Amino acid sequence: MQELGHFIGGEHVAATGGRSQDVMQPMDGTVRGKVALGSKDDLRKAVENAKAAQPAWAATNPQRRVRVLMKFLDLVQQEMDSLAELLAREHGKTIPDAKGDIQRGLEVVEVSIGAPHMMKGEFTDGAGPGIDVYSMRQPLGVVAGITPFNFPAMIPLWKIGPAIAAGNAFILKPSERDPGVPMRIAELFVEAGLPKGILNVVNGDKEVVDAILDDPDIKAIGFVGSTPIAQYIYSRATANGKRAQCFGGAKNHMIIMPDADMDQTVDALIGAGYGSAGERCMAVSVAVPVGKETADRLVERLIPRVEGLKVGPSTDASADFGPLVTKQALERVKGYVDLGIKEGAKLVVDGRGFTMQGYEDGYYMGGCLFDNVTSDMRIYKEEIFGPVLSVIRANTYEEALKLPNEHEYGNGVAIFTRDGDAARDFAARVEVGMVGVNVPIPVPIAYYTFGGWKGSAFGDLNQHGPDAFRFYTKTKTVTSRWPSGVKDGAEFVIPTMN
Ligand code: NAD
């Protein structure tokens, strides 16, 4: 039984306050260990430690800072197998999928190695007589990240990489459901040479989150999780004068045009709809075939593929997906399937009754497929976050486009077509932050930025890519004048460049 406290100043530290929670193993429903639910005092200890360590780190030249990241990448590669197994056992996803989770995080650390370049300022020589203007980017100081259960390696690394490369100290509050990998990541950074205190992990729930939101020494908060919490964190953090970027839930549509390659489309939908049991913010949860004939062909091909999905324990590398993260999540998703039937949608594949032989206490369900879903149903409007795909039939392209455009969420969207003109029109007019053209999960590569629109994101800068460096640094602009001028006497008119 593992007991996780906090990781502060490069060491494991016991929590105060006495609260803790079980860490489960979703594939068989057993208890793996306990994680501390930290207190305000625990958070304060981490902040003070980070605050003391940060100035020396910021003063370290950026090339030396990023050498720590290079070493970290090596250490993770050496430990990839055991990290992926730990991740799969705590989260429920399969081991190959867990490796993808880690890899997509490492890619942002790789891009963060470009910090010396990303942090360069601008310079104008001779902006006025004897006047030069230049800008520089400086770290904010102590910053924090609050992350969800569904990518316990990738999302913490999306935040830690750019924040520490830019010279900040970072406090991570990972999901209390799968804290093991984030804690190991922090240890590996210290092994890679990161000064103690530059990355502290404080485990916990709302109590620690609220302490982060109110702490005067934390200058910025990067959050990823569900929309109601994203909205709450954004309002409270910004009311307290902090920078905040808060990414929320999703309902991602895939539009299937009559000319789409149907084999490719069905493969894409199966992977994007059911991979990781649908617990991805970029999962496709709504398929929108255009025209009756397209819809009939699509549903006819999807049915046997959904029925044939292989559900298995997280340690079975041949499984398509594993269990859901918790018993409550399983009950919630099954509840949505019950609701869809009541609302009048047609359940053409029912995975609710699935049990995994030998793992009867695990949180499994099979894939579910709904046809004839309509836009007024709750199963369409709300995020289900499980292996449930809804087909909503559109008569025309315009009718299909209207669906993602009018939806509350705007994270990802895709169009499958052979028509370049339709694809261009779609990319230009769709009201969604990340668009795929014949690509079902358009998570941008690490040197672009990631972020949704509408109810999927609060704040104005995206995650990773150049935006991450803007978010975790502040700009200072210097106007300098050499060598004469001041001694000529005071000037009472505002200086201009005329
Ligand atoms: P969640 O909102 O329940 O939890 C996210 C974080 O907030 C956790 O660290 C949790 O401890 C904390 N938290 C939970 N309740 C809180 C409260 N009342 N007050 C303060 N803090 C609280 O989300 P989750 O279930 O861990 O993750 C799944 C959600 O995350 C889905 O909605 C998914 O779409 C979303 N997500 C979004 C993105 C994105 O980039 N847009 C990426 C991944 C996941």
Short mmCIF file of C-alpha atoms in Angstrom, two decimals, residues 98-446:
data_model
loop_
_atom_site.label_atom_id
_atom_site.label_comp_id
_atom_site.label_asym_id
_atom_site.label_seq_id
_atom_site.Cartn_x
_atom_site.Cartn_y
_atom_site.Cartn_z
CA ALA A 98 -0.41 5.37 -21.40
CA LYS A 99 2.84 5.59 -23.37
CA GLY A 100 1.10 7.99 -25.76
CA ASP A 101 0.00 10.09 -22.76
CA ILE A 102 3.62 10.36 -21.58
CA GLN A 103 5.00 10.92 -25.10
CA ARG A 104 2.64 13.83 -25.90
CA GLY A 105 3.82 15.45 -22.65
CA LEU A 106 7.49 14.92 -23.51
CA GLU A 107 6.96 16.63 -26.86
CA VAL A 108 6.08 19.86 -25.04
CA VAL A 109 9.17 19.46 -22.83
CA GLU A 110 11.19 19.09 -26.07
CA VAL A 111 9.75 22.34 -27.41
CA SER A 112 10.44 24.02 -24.06
CA ILE A 113 14.13 23.37 -24.68
CA GLY A 114 13.74 26.26 -27.11
CA ALA A 115 13.17 28.61 -24.14
CA PRO A 116 16.32 30.69 -24.82
CA HIS A 117 14.86 31.49 -28.23
CA MET A 118 11.23 31.77 -27.09
CA MET A 119 12.17 34.29 -24.41
CA LYS A 120 14.07 36.65 -26.69
CA GLY A 121 12.74 40.19 -26.69
CA GLU A 122 12.59 42.83 -29.43
CA PHE A 123 14.99 45.66 -30.11
CA THR A 124 14.63 48.89 -32.04
CA ASP A 125 17.81 50.80 -32.66
CA GLY A 126 17.32 54.56 -32.96
CA ALA A 127 13.60 54.76 -32.19
CA GLY A 128 14.30 58.48 -31.62
CA PRO A 129 17.44 60.60 -31.44
CA GLY A 130 19.84 58.53 -29.33
CA ILE A 131 16.94 56.40 -28.18
CA ASP A 132 16.80 52.61 -28.25
CA VAL A 133 13.77 50.56 -27.26
CA TYR A 134 13.91 46.94 -26.23
CA SER A 135 11.68 44.43 -24.55
CA MET A 136 12.46 41.41 -22.44
CA ARG A 137 10.49 38.51 -21.06
CA GLN A 138 10.88 37.73 -17.40
CA PRO A 139 9.43 34.87 -15.38
CA LEU A 140 6.41 35.57 -13.19
CA GLY A 141 7.84 33.97 -10.04
CA VAL A 142 5.77 31.20 -8.44
CA VAL A 143 3.05 29.75 -10.69
CA ALA A 144 0.68 26.80 -10.33
CA GLY A 145 -1.06 24.12 -12.34
CA ILE A 146 -4.25 22.21 -11.46
CA THR A 147 -4.74 19.17 -13.68
CA PRO A 148 -7.38 16.51 -14.49
CA PHE A 149 -7.31 12.73 -14.13
CA ASN A 150 -7.49 11.86 -17.80
CA PHE A 151 -3.91 12.69 -18.88
CA PRO A 152 -1.88 12.43 -15.66
CA ALA A 153 1.47 12.75 -17.47
CA MET A 154 0.71 14.85 -20.55
CA ILE A 155 -1.15 17.77 -19.01
CA PRO A 156 1.18 18.32 -16.02
CA LEU A 157 4.12 18.27 -18.49
CA TRP A 158 2.37 20.77 -20.80
CA LYS A 159 2.50 23.19 -17.90
CA ILE A 160 5.71 22.25 -16.06
CA GLY A 161 7.90 22.30 -19.22
CA PRO A 162 7.37 25.90 -20.38
CA ALA A 163 6.89 27.30 -16.85
CA ILE A 164 10.21 26.09 -15.44
CA ALA A 165 12.15 26.61 -18.68
CA ALA A 166 11.05 30.25 -18.47
CA GLY A 167 12.56 30.53 -14.97
CA ASN A 168 9.48 30.15 -12.77
CA ALA A 169 8.97 27.86 -9.79
CA PHE A 170 5.97 25.61 -10.37
CA ILE A 171 3.46 24.12 -7.92
CA LEU A 172 1.43 21.23 -9.29
CA LYS A 173 -1.89 20.09 -7.85
CA PRO A 174 -2.55 16.90 -9.83
CA SER A 175 -5.79 14.95 -9.89
CA GLU A 176 -6.32 13.08 -6.63
CA ARG A 177 -7.53 10.07 -8.65
CA ASP A 178 -4.14 9.27 -10.26
CA PRO A 179 -1.34 11.18 -8.49
CA GLY A 180 1.40 8.52 -8.81
CA VAL A 181 2.85 9.55 -12.17
CA PRO A 182 2.92 13.31 -11.41
CA MET A 183 4.82 12.55 -8.18
CA ARG A 184 7.34 10.39 -10.07
CA ILE A 185 7.74 13.15 -12.68
CA ALA A 186 8.71 15.57 -9.91
CA GLU A 187 11.29 13.11 -8.54
CA LEU A 188 12.75 12.61 -12.02
CA PHE A 189 13.14 16.37 -12.52
CA VAL A 190 15.18 16.56 -9.32
CA GLU A 191 17.26 13.57 -10.49
CA ALA A 192 17.81 15.47 -13.74
CA GLY A 193 19.31 18.38 -11.80
CA LEU A 194 16.36 20.69 -11.20
CA PRO A 195 17.08 22.71 -8.06
CA LYS A 196 14.90 21.64 -5.16
CA GLY A 197 11.79 23.79 -4.74
CA ILE A 198 11.42 24.65 -8.45
CA LEU A 199 8.84 21.90 -8.85
CA ASN A 200 6.69 21.11 -5.83
CA VAL A 201 3.64 18.83 -5.86
CA VAL A 202 0.83 19.38 -3.39
CA ASN A 203 -1.84 16.70 -3.47
CA GLY A 204 -5.42 17.37 -2.57
CA ASP A 205 -8.88 18.49 -3.52
CA LYS A 206 -10.91 21.70 -3.30
CA GLU A 207 -9.23 22.79 -0.05
CA VAL A 208 -5.78 22.99 -1.69
CA VAL A 209 -7.23 24.41 -4.91
CA ASP A 210 -8.91 27.24 -2.99
CA ALA A 211 -5.66 27.91 -1.12
CA ILE A 212 -3.87 28.19 -4.51
CA LEU A 213 -6.55 30.56 -5.81
CA ASP A 214 -6.19 32.87 -2.81
CA ASP A 215 -2.42 32.73 -2.25
CA PRO A 216 -0.91 36.17 -2.90
CA ASP A 217 2.47 34.76 -3.96
CA ILE A 218 1.08 32.61 -6.80
CA LYS A 219 1.04 34.77 -9.90
CA ALA A 220 -0.55 32.50 -12.53
CA ILE A 221 -2.72 29.39 -12.64
CA GLY A 222 -3.03 26.94 -15.51
CA PHE A 223 -6.09 24.72 -15.09
CA VAL A 224 -7.48 21.80 -17.10
CA GLY A 225 -10.64 19.94 -16.11
CA SER A 226 -14.41 20.15 -16.40
CA THR A 227 -16.14 23.37 -17.48
CA PRO A 228 -17.92 24.29 -14.21
CA ILE A 229 -14.62 24.04 -12.29
CA ALA A 230 -12.71 25.85 -15.07
CA GLN A 231 -15.18 28.70 -14.86
CA TYR A 232 -14.96 28.80 -11.06
CA ILE A 233 -11.15 28.81 -11.09
CA TYR A 234 -11.00 31.48 -13.78
CA SER A 235 -13.32 33.85 -11.92
CA ARG A 236 -11.73 33.43 -8.50
CA ALA A 237 -8.12 33.52 -9.77
CA THR A 238 -8.67 36.63 -11.90
CA ALA A 239 -10.67 38.35 -9.14
CA ASN A 240 -7.54 37.85 -7.03
CA GLY A 241 -5.43 39.53 -9.71
CA LYS A 242 -3.79 36.38 -11.09
CA ARG A 243 -3.27 35.29 -14.65
CA ALA A 244 -5.43 32.29 -15.46
CA GLN A 245 -5.88 29.98 -18.42
CA CYS A 246 -8.61 27.44 -17.73
CA PHE A 247 -9.51 24.68 -20.17
CA GLY A 248 -12.81 22.87 -19.78
CA GLY A 249 -15.02 20.14 -21.21
CA ALA A 250 -15.92 19.27 -24.76
CA LYS A 251 -18.39 17.77 -27.18
CA ASN A 252 -16.45 17.15 -30.36
CA HIS A 253 -18.29 16.63 -33.65
CA MET A 254 -17.13 14.82 -36.74
CA ILE A 255 -18.92 15.86 -39.93
CA ILE A 256 -19.02 13.14 -42.57
CA MET A 257 -19.67 14.44 -46.08
CA PRO A 258 -21.28 12.15 -48.68
CA ASP A 259 -17.97 11.91 -50.59
CA ALA A 260 -15.89 10.84 -47.54
CA ASP A 261 -13.88 7.63 -47.77
CA MET A 262 -16.15 5.47 -45.60
CA ASP A 263 -13.48 2.92 -44.54
CA GLN A 264 -11.20 5.69 -43.37
CA THR A 265 -14.10 7.47 -41.65
CA VAL A 266 -15.24 4.40 -39.71
CA ASP A 267 -11.69 3.59 -38.58
CA ALA A 268 -11.22 7.18 -37.46
CA LEU A 269 -14.52 7.27 -35.57
CA ILE A 270 -13.87 4.00 -33.78
CA GLY A 271 -10.43 5.13 -32.53
CA ALA A 272 -11.48 8.69 -31.71
CA GLY A 273 -14.80 7.77 -30.13
CA TYR A 274 -13.81 4.79 -28.01
CA GLY A 275 -10.02 5.07 -27.41
CA SER A 276 -9.23 5.56 -23.71
CA ALA A 277 -12.91 4.63 -23.06
CA GLY A 278 -13.92 8.04 -24.45
CA GLU A 279 -12.21 9.80 -21.52
CA ARG A 280 -10.39 12.32 -23.70
CA CYS A 281 -11.25 15.98 -24.06
CA MET A 282 -10.59 15.56 -27.80
CA ALA A 283 -12.62 12.32 -28.17
CA VAL A 284 -15.21 12.45 -30.94
CA SER A 285 -18.57 12.00 -29.23
CA VAL A 286 -20.89 13.12 -32.04
CA ALA A 287 -20.85 11.84 -35.63
CA VAL A 288 -22.77 14.00 -38.10
CA PRO A 289 -23.32 12.23 -41.43
CA VAL A 290 -24.67 14.52 -44.15
CA GLY A 291 -27.58 13.02 -46.10
CA LYS A 292 -29.68 9.92 -45.40
CA GLU A 293 -27.63 7.64 -47.62
CA THR A 294 -24.35 8.64 -45.88
CA ALA A 295 -25.98 8.12 -42.48
CA ASP A 296 -27.37 4.69 -43.33
CA ARG A 297 -24.02 3.51 -44.73
CA LEU A 298 -22.17 4.88 -41.72
CA VAL A 299 -24.41 3.34 -39.06
CA GLU A 300 -24.50 -0.01 -40.88
CA ARG A 301 -20.69 -0.14 -40.82
CA LEU A 302 -20.29 1.23 -37.32
CA ILE A 303 -22.55 -1.35 -35.63
CA PRO A 304 -20.33 -4.43 -36.11
CA ARG A 305 -17.20 -2.42 -35.33
CA VAL A 306 -18.62 -1.13 -32.02
CA GLU A 307 -19.91 -4.60 -31.16
CA GLY A 308 -16.45 -6.00 -31.90
CA LEU A 309 -14.49 -3.58 -29.69
CA LYS A 310 -12.14 -5.41 -27.36
CA VAL A 311 -12.46 -4.18 -23.79
CA GLY A 312 -9.78 -5.43 -21.45
CA PRO A 313 -7.75 -4.78 -18.31
CA SER A 314 -5.21 -1.98 -18.54
CA THR A 315 -2.36 -4.49 -18.66
CA ASP A 316 -3.75 -6.20 -21.81
CA ALA A 317 -1.85 -4.46 -24.61
CA SER A 318 -4.21 -5.92 -27.22
CA ALA A 319 -7.33 -4.30 -25.69
CA ASP A 320 -8.92 -1.36 -27.54
CA PHE A 321 -9.75 0.31 -24.26
CA GLY A 322 -9.82 -0.41 -20.55
CA PRO A 323 -12.10 0.43 -17.64
CA LEU A 324 -13.43 3.86 -16.71
CA VAL A 325 -11.60 5.76 -14.00
CA THR A 326 -14.00 5.25 -11.07
CA LYS A 327 -17.16 3.41 -10.16
CA GLN A 328 -18.96 6.78 -10.03
CA ALA A 329 -17.80 7.59 -13.58
CA LEU A 330 -19.10 4.19 -14.75
CA GLU A 331 -22.48 4.81 -13.12
CA ARG A 332 -22.68 8.34 -14.55
CA VAL A 333 -21.95 7.15 -18.10
CA LYS A 334 -24.44 4.28 -17.87
CA GLY A 335 -26.95 6.81 -16.50
CA TYR A 336 -26.49 8.89 -19.65
CA VAL A 337 -27.20 5.82 -21.80
CA ASP A 338 -30.44 5.20 -19.84
CA LEU A 339 -31.31 8.86 -20.31
CA GLY A 340 -30.68 8.75 -24.07
CA ILE A 341 -33.18 5.91 -24.42
CA LYS A 342 -35.76 7.87 -22.39
CA GLU A 343 -35.14 10.94 -24.54
CA GLY A 344 -36.02 8.93 -27.65
CA ALA A 345 -32.61 8.24 -29.22
CA LYS A 346 -32.16 4.78 -30.75
CA LEU A 347 -29.53 2.70 -28.91
CA VAL A 348 -28.19 0.46 -31.67
CA VAL A 349 -25.29 -1.00 -29.66
CA ASP A 350 -25.68 -1.44 -25.91
CA GLY A 351 -22.48 -1.98 -23.91
CA ARG A 352 -24.01 -1.44 -20.48
CA GLY A 353 -24.16 -5.13 -19.60
CA PHE A 354 -20.48 -5.90 -20.24
CA THR A 355 -18.50 -7.57 -17.46
CA MET A 356 -14.85 -8.47 -17.66
CA GLN A 357 -14.29 -12.10 -16.76
CA GLY A 358 -11.83 -12.43 -13.90
CA TYR A 359 -12.09 -8.67 -13.20
CA GLU A 360 -15.72 -8.47 -12.08
CA ASP A 361 -15.05 -5.55 -9.69
CA GLY A 362 -13.40 -3.39 -12.38
CA TYR A 363 -15.22 -0.38 -13.85
CA TYR A 364 -15.90 -1.74 -17.33
CA MET A 365 -18.55 -1.15 -19.93
CA GLY A 366 -18.69 -1.93 -23.63
CA GLY A 367 -19.02 0.60 -26.41
CA CYS A 368 -22.47 2.15 -26.92
CA LEU A 369 -23.82 3.66 -30.15
CA PHE A 370 -26.85 5.91 -30.45
CA ASP A 371 -28.57 6.73 -33.74
CA ASN A 372 -31.25 9.40 -34.34
CA VAL A 373 -29.96 11.73 -31.64
CA THR A 374 -31.35 15.26 -31.83
CA SER A 375 -29.89 18.57 -30.73
CA ASP A 376 -32.43 19.14 -27.94
CA MET A 377 -31.43 15.98 -26.05
CA ARG A 378 -29.25 16.16 -22.92
CA ILE A 379 -27.08 13.30 -24.25
CA TYR A 380 -26.17 15.69 -27.08
CA LYS A 381 -25.81 18.86 -25.07
CA GLU A 382 -23.76 17.47 -22.16
CA GLU A 383 -20.33 15.88 -22.01
CA ILE A 384 -20.71 12.14 -21.29
CA PHE A 385 -16.96 11.31 -21.11
CA GLY A 386 -17.35 7.60 -21.76
CA PRO A 387 -17.41 5.06 -24.63
CA VAL A 388 -20.66 6.41 -26.10
CA LEU A 389 -20.95 7.77 -29.63
CA SER A 390 -24.05 9.65 -30.82
CA VAL A 391 -25.06 9.87 -34.46
CA ILE A 392 -27.02 12.99 -35.29
CA ARG A 393 -28.26 13.08 -38.88
CA ALA A 394 -28.05 16.29 -40.93
CA ASN A 395 -29.76 16.84 -44.28
CA THR A 396 -27.24 19.35 -45.62
CA TYR A 397 -23.71 20.65 -45.04
CA GLU A 398 -25.11 23.93 -43.64
CA GLU A 399 -27.27 22.02 -41.17
CA ALA A 400 -24.21 19.98 -40.10
CA LEU A 401 -22.03 23.08 -39.68
CA LYS A 402 -24.67 24.71 -37.49
CA LEU A 403 -24.36 21.92 -34.88
CA PRO A 404 -20.80 22.55 -33.63
CA ASN A 405 -21.30 26.28 -34.20
CA GLU A 406 -24.29 26.43 -31.87
CA HIS A 407 -22.97 23.99 -29.28
CA GLU A 408 -21.93 25.31 -25.87
CA TYR A 409 -18.49 23.68 -26.23
CA GLY A 410 -15.91 24.37 -28.92
CA ASN A 411 -12.83 22.26 -28.26
CA GLY A 412 -12.21 20.05 -31.31
CA VAL A 413 -14.06 19.25 -34.53
CA ALA A 414 -13.37 17.32 -37.72
CA ILE A 415 -14.65 17.06 -41.25
CA PHE A 416 -14.19 13.98 -43.41
CA THR A 417 -14.45 14.72 -47.13
CA ARG A 418 -12.60 14.47 -50.44
CA ASP A 419 -13.68 17.99 -51.39
CA GLY A 420 -11.04 20.63 -50.72
CA ASP A 421 -13.50 23.46 -51.13
CA ALA A 422 -15.87 22.06 -48.47
CA ALA A 423 -12.91 21.50 -46.15
CA ARG A 424 -11.65 25.08 -46.60
CA ASP A 425 -15.09 26.54 -46.03
CA PHE A 426 -15.51 24.41 -42.92
CA ALA A 427 -12.13 25.37 -41.43
CA ALA A 428 -12.91 29.05 -42.01
CA ARG A 429 -16.47 29.10 -40.64
CA VAL A 430 -16.54 26.57 -37.81
CA GLU A 431 -16.68 28.11 -34.32
CA VAL A 432 -14.28 25.65 -32.69
CA GLY A 433 -10.66 26.08 -31.60
CA MET A 434 -9.04 22.97 -33.13
CA VAL A 435 -10.08 21.61 -36.51
CA GLY A 436 -9.21 18.34 -38.26
CA VAL A 437 -9.54 17.76 -41.98
CA ASN A 438 -9.68 13.98 -42.40
CA VAL A 439 -7.97 13.89 -38.99
CA PRO A 440 -10.33 12.88 -36.17
CA ILE A 441 -8.38 14.12 -33.12
CA PRO A 442 -6.65 17.33 -34.20
CA VAL A 443 -4.50 17.86 -31.11
CA PRO A 444 -1.98 20.39 -32.42
CA ILE A 445 1.65 19.39 -32.44
CA ALA A 446 3.67 20.78 -29.50
#
